[in-house]
Amino acid sequence: MLYMIFGTIAADSGPRREAARPAHLDRLRTLLNEGRLVLAGPCPAVDSPDPGAAGYSASLIVAEFPSLTAARAWIAEDPYVQAAVYEDVAVRPFRQVLP
């Protein structure tokens, strides 16, 4: 089943985010290579594809996991969670309708 993982980025997390980003992306690439990643990316803090100094307000991941428990366990081990980049993380079942 698919799950949506929505992480709200902590206001003061810029340096921690940059340090943890390579490992975070490696984990996402693993999901992609396993055919389990539907989409992943950050939410700009302003209405622009390049937010500049405004940075990002959140991240969204939609991926396949065997259960809600497994999705929560996966994100708990994510470098962004471990480095306190996210101030809050929501994990919810997701049903893709389109495309």
mmCIF file of C-alpha atoms in Angstrom:
data_model
loop_
_atom_site.group_PDB
_atom_site.id
_atom_site.type_symbol
_atom_site.label_atom_id
_atom_site.label_comp_id
_atom_site.label_asym_id
_atom_site.label_seq_id
_atom_site.Cartn_x
_atom_site.Cartn_y
_atom_site.Cartn_z
ATOM 1 C CA MET A 1 0.000 0.000 0.000
ATOM 2 C CA LEU A 2 1.078 3.586 -0.548
ATOM 3 C CA TYR A 3 1.810 5.972 2.311
ATOM 4 C CA MET A 4 2.255 9.728 2.388
ATOM 5 C CA ILE A 5 5.019 11.040 4.607
ATOM 6 C CA PHE A 6 4.825 14.787 5.227
ATOM 7 C CA GLY A 7 7.626 16.351 7.231
ATOM 8 C CA THR A 8 7.413 19.947 8.416
ATOM 9 C CA ILE A 9 10.877 21.480 8.315
ATOM 10 C CA ALA A 10 12.135 23.180 11.481
ATOM 11 C CA ALA A 11 12.849 26.888 11.020
ATOM 12 C CA ASP A 12 16.446 26.672 12.227
ATOM 13 C CA SER A 13 17.397 23.463 10.436
ATOM 14 C CA GLY A 14 19.234 24.783 7.359
ATOM 15 C CA PRO A 15 22.751 23.613 8.280
ATOM 16 C CA ARG A 16 21.448 20.274 9.630
ATOM 17 C CA ARG A 17 19.406 19.783 6.457
ATOM 18 C CA GLU A 18 22.417 20.370 4.207
ATOM 19 C CA ALA A 19 24.557 17.958 6.237
ATOM 20 C CA ALA A 20 21.893 15.205 6.241
ATOM 21 C CA ARG A 21 20.709 15.702 2.648
ATOM 22 C CA PRO A 22 23.083 13.254 0.872
ATOM 23 C CA ALA A 23 22.124 10.372 3.183
ATOM 24 C CA HIS A 24 18.426 11.334 2.977
ATOM 25 C CA LEU A 25 18.582 11.259 -0.839
ATOM 26 C CA ASP A 26 20.422 7.911 -0.782
ATOM 27 C CA ARG A 27 17.534 6.380 1.172
ATOM 28 C CA LEU A 28 15.037 7.807 -1.317
ATOM 29 C CA ARG A 29 17.099 6.429 -4.218
ATOM 30 C CA THR A 30 16.933 2.993 -2.593
ATOM 31 C CA LEU A 31 13.128 3.198 -2.575
ATOM 32 C CA LEU A 32 13.237 4.356 -6.210
ATOM 33 C CA ASN A 33 15.518 1.489 -7.243
ATOM 34 C CA GLU A 34 13.185 -0.952 -5.500
ATOM 35 C CA GLY A 35 10.245 0.451 -7.498
ATOM 36 C CA ARG A 36 8.523 1.704 -4.327
ATOM 37 C CA LEU A 37 8.880 5.491 -4.656
ATOM 38 C CA VAL A 38 6.024 7.380 -6.335
ATOM 39 C CA LEU A 39 7.337 10.893 -5.666
ATOM 40 C CA ALA A 40 9.452 12.887 -3.256
ATOM 41 C CA GLY A 41 10.448 16.495 -2.901
ATOM 42 C CA PRO A 42 10.479 19.667 -0.837
ATOM 43 C CA CYS A 43 7.800 22.362 -0.559
ATOM 44 C CA PRO A 44 9.265 25.828 -1.189
ATOM 45 C CA ALA A 45 8.486 28.292 1.608
ATOM 46 C CA VAL A 46 7.506 30.888 -1.016
ATOM 47 C CA ASP A 47 5.653 30.667 -4.312
ATOM 48 C CA SER A 48 8.720 29.970 -6.432
ATOM 49 C CA PRO A 49 10.473 26.860 -7.747
ATOM 50 C CA ASP A 50 13.706 28.342 -6.356
ATOM 51 C CA PRO A 51 12.907 29.763 -2.909
ATOM 52 C CA GLY A 52 16.407 31.159 -2.359
ATOM 53 C CA ALA A 53 16.945 32.351 1.207
ATOM 54 C CA ALA A 54 13.313 31.544 2.121
ATOM 55 C CA GLY A 55 14.178 27.858 1.907
ATOM 56 C CA TYR A 56 11.666 25.054 2.288
ATOM 57 C CA SER A 57 8.746 24.583 4.640
ATOM 58 C CA ALA A 58 8.132 20.839 4.305
ATOM 59 C CA SER A 59 8.903 17.652 2.396
ATOM 60 C CA LEU A 60 6.557 15.117 0.836
ATOM 61 C CA ILE A 61 7.289 11.465 0.151
ATOM 62 C CA VAL A 62 4.789 9.024 -1.340
ATOM 63 C CA ALA A 63 6.043 5.455 -1.342
ATOM 64 C CA GLU A 64 4.970 1.849 -0.984
ATOM 65 C CA PHE A 65 5.406 0.083 2.333
ATOM 66 C CA PRO A 66 3.941 -3.192 3.632
ATOM 67 C CA SER A 67 2.102 -1.380 6.449
ATOM 68 C CA LEU A 68 1.636 1.905 8.284
ATOM 69 C CA THR A 69 3.938 0.568 10.981
ATOM 70 C CA ALA A 70 6.647 -0.109 8.376
ATOM 71 C CA ALA A 71 6.290 3.396 6.883
ATOM 72 C CA ARG A 72 6.599 4.957 10.338
ATOM 73 C CA ALA A 73 9.632 2.811 11.127
ATOM 74 C CA TRP A 74 11.269 3.767 7.814
ATOM 75 C CA ILE A 75 10.891 7.514 8.382
ATOM 76 C CA ALA A 76 12.014 7.206 12.012
ATOM 77 C CA GLU A 77 15.401 6.046 10.666
ATOM 78 C CA ASP A 78 15.659 8.815 8.062
ATOM 79 C CA PRO A 79 18.644 11.176 8.372
ATOM 80 C CA TYR A 80 16.324 14.210 8.374
ATOM 81 C CA VAL A 81 14.500 12.824 11.405
ATOM 82 C CA GLN A 82 17.739 11.805 13.095
ATOM 83 C CA ALA A 83 19.192 15.319 12.558
ATOM 84 C CA ALA A 84 16.009 17.107 13.743
ATOM 85 C CA VAL A 85 15.442 18.682 10.320
ATOM 86 C CA TYR A 86 11.739 17.894 10.682
ATOM 87 C CA GLU A 87 9.864 19.422 13.598
ATOM 88 C CA ASP A 88 6.865 17.209 12.848
ATOM 89 C CA VAL A 89 6.203 14.185 10.644
ATOM 90 C CA ALA A 90 2.805 12.865 9.561
ATOM 91 C CA VAL A 91 2.469 9.402 8.016
ATOM 92 C CA ARG A 92 -0.832 8.462 6.424
ATOM 93 C CA PRO A 93 -2.164 5.791 4.083
ATOM 94 C CA PHE A 94 -2.493 7.147 0.545
ATOM 95 C CA ARG A 95 -4.636 5.982 -2.346
ATOM 96 C CA GLN A 96 -3.385 7.105 -5.741
ATOM 97 C CA VAL A 97 -6.207 7.845 -8.173
ATOM 98 C CA LEU A 98 -4.342 9.652 -10.971
ATOM 99 C CA PRO A 99 -2.250 9.165 -12.988
#
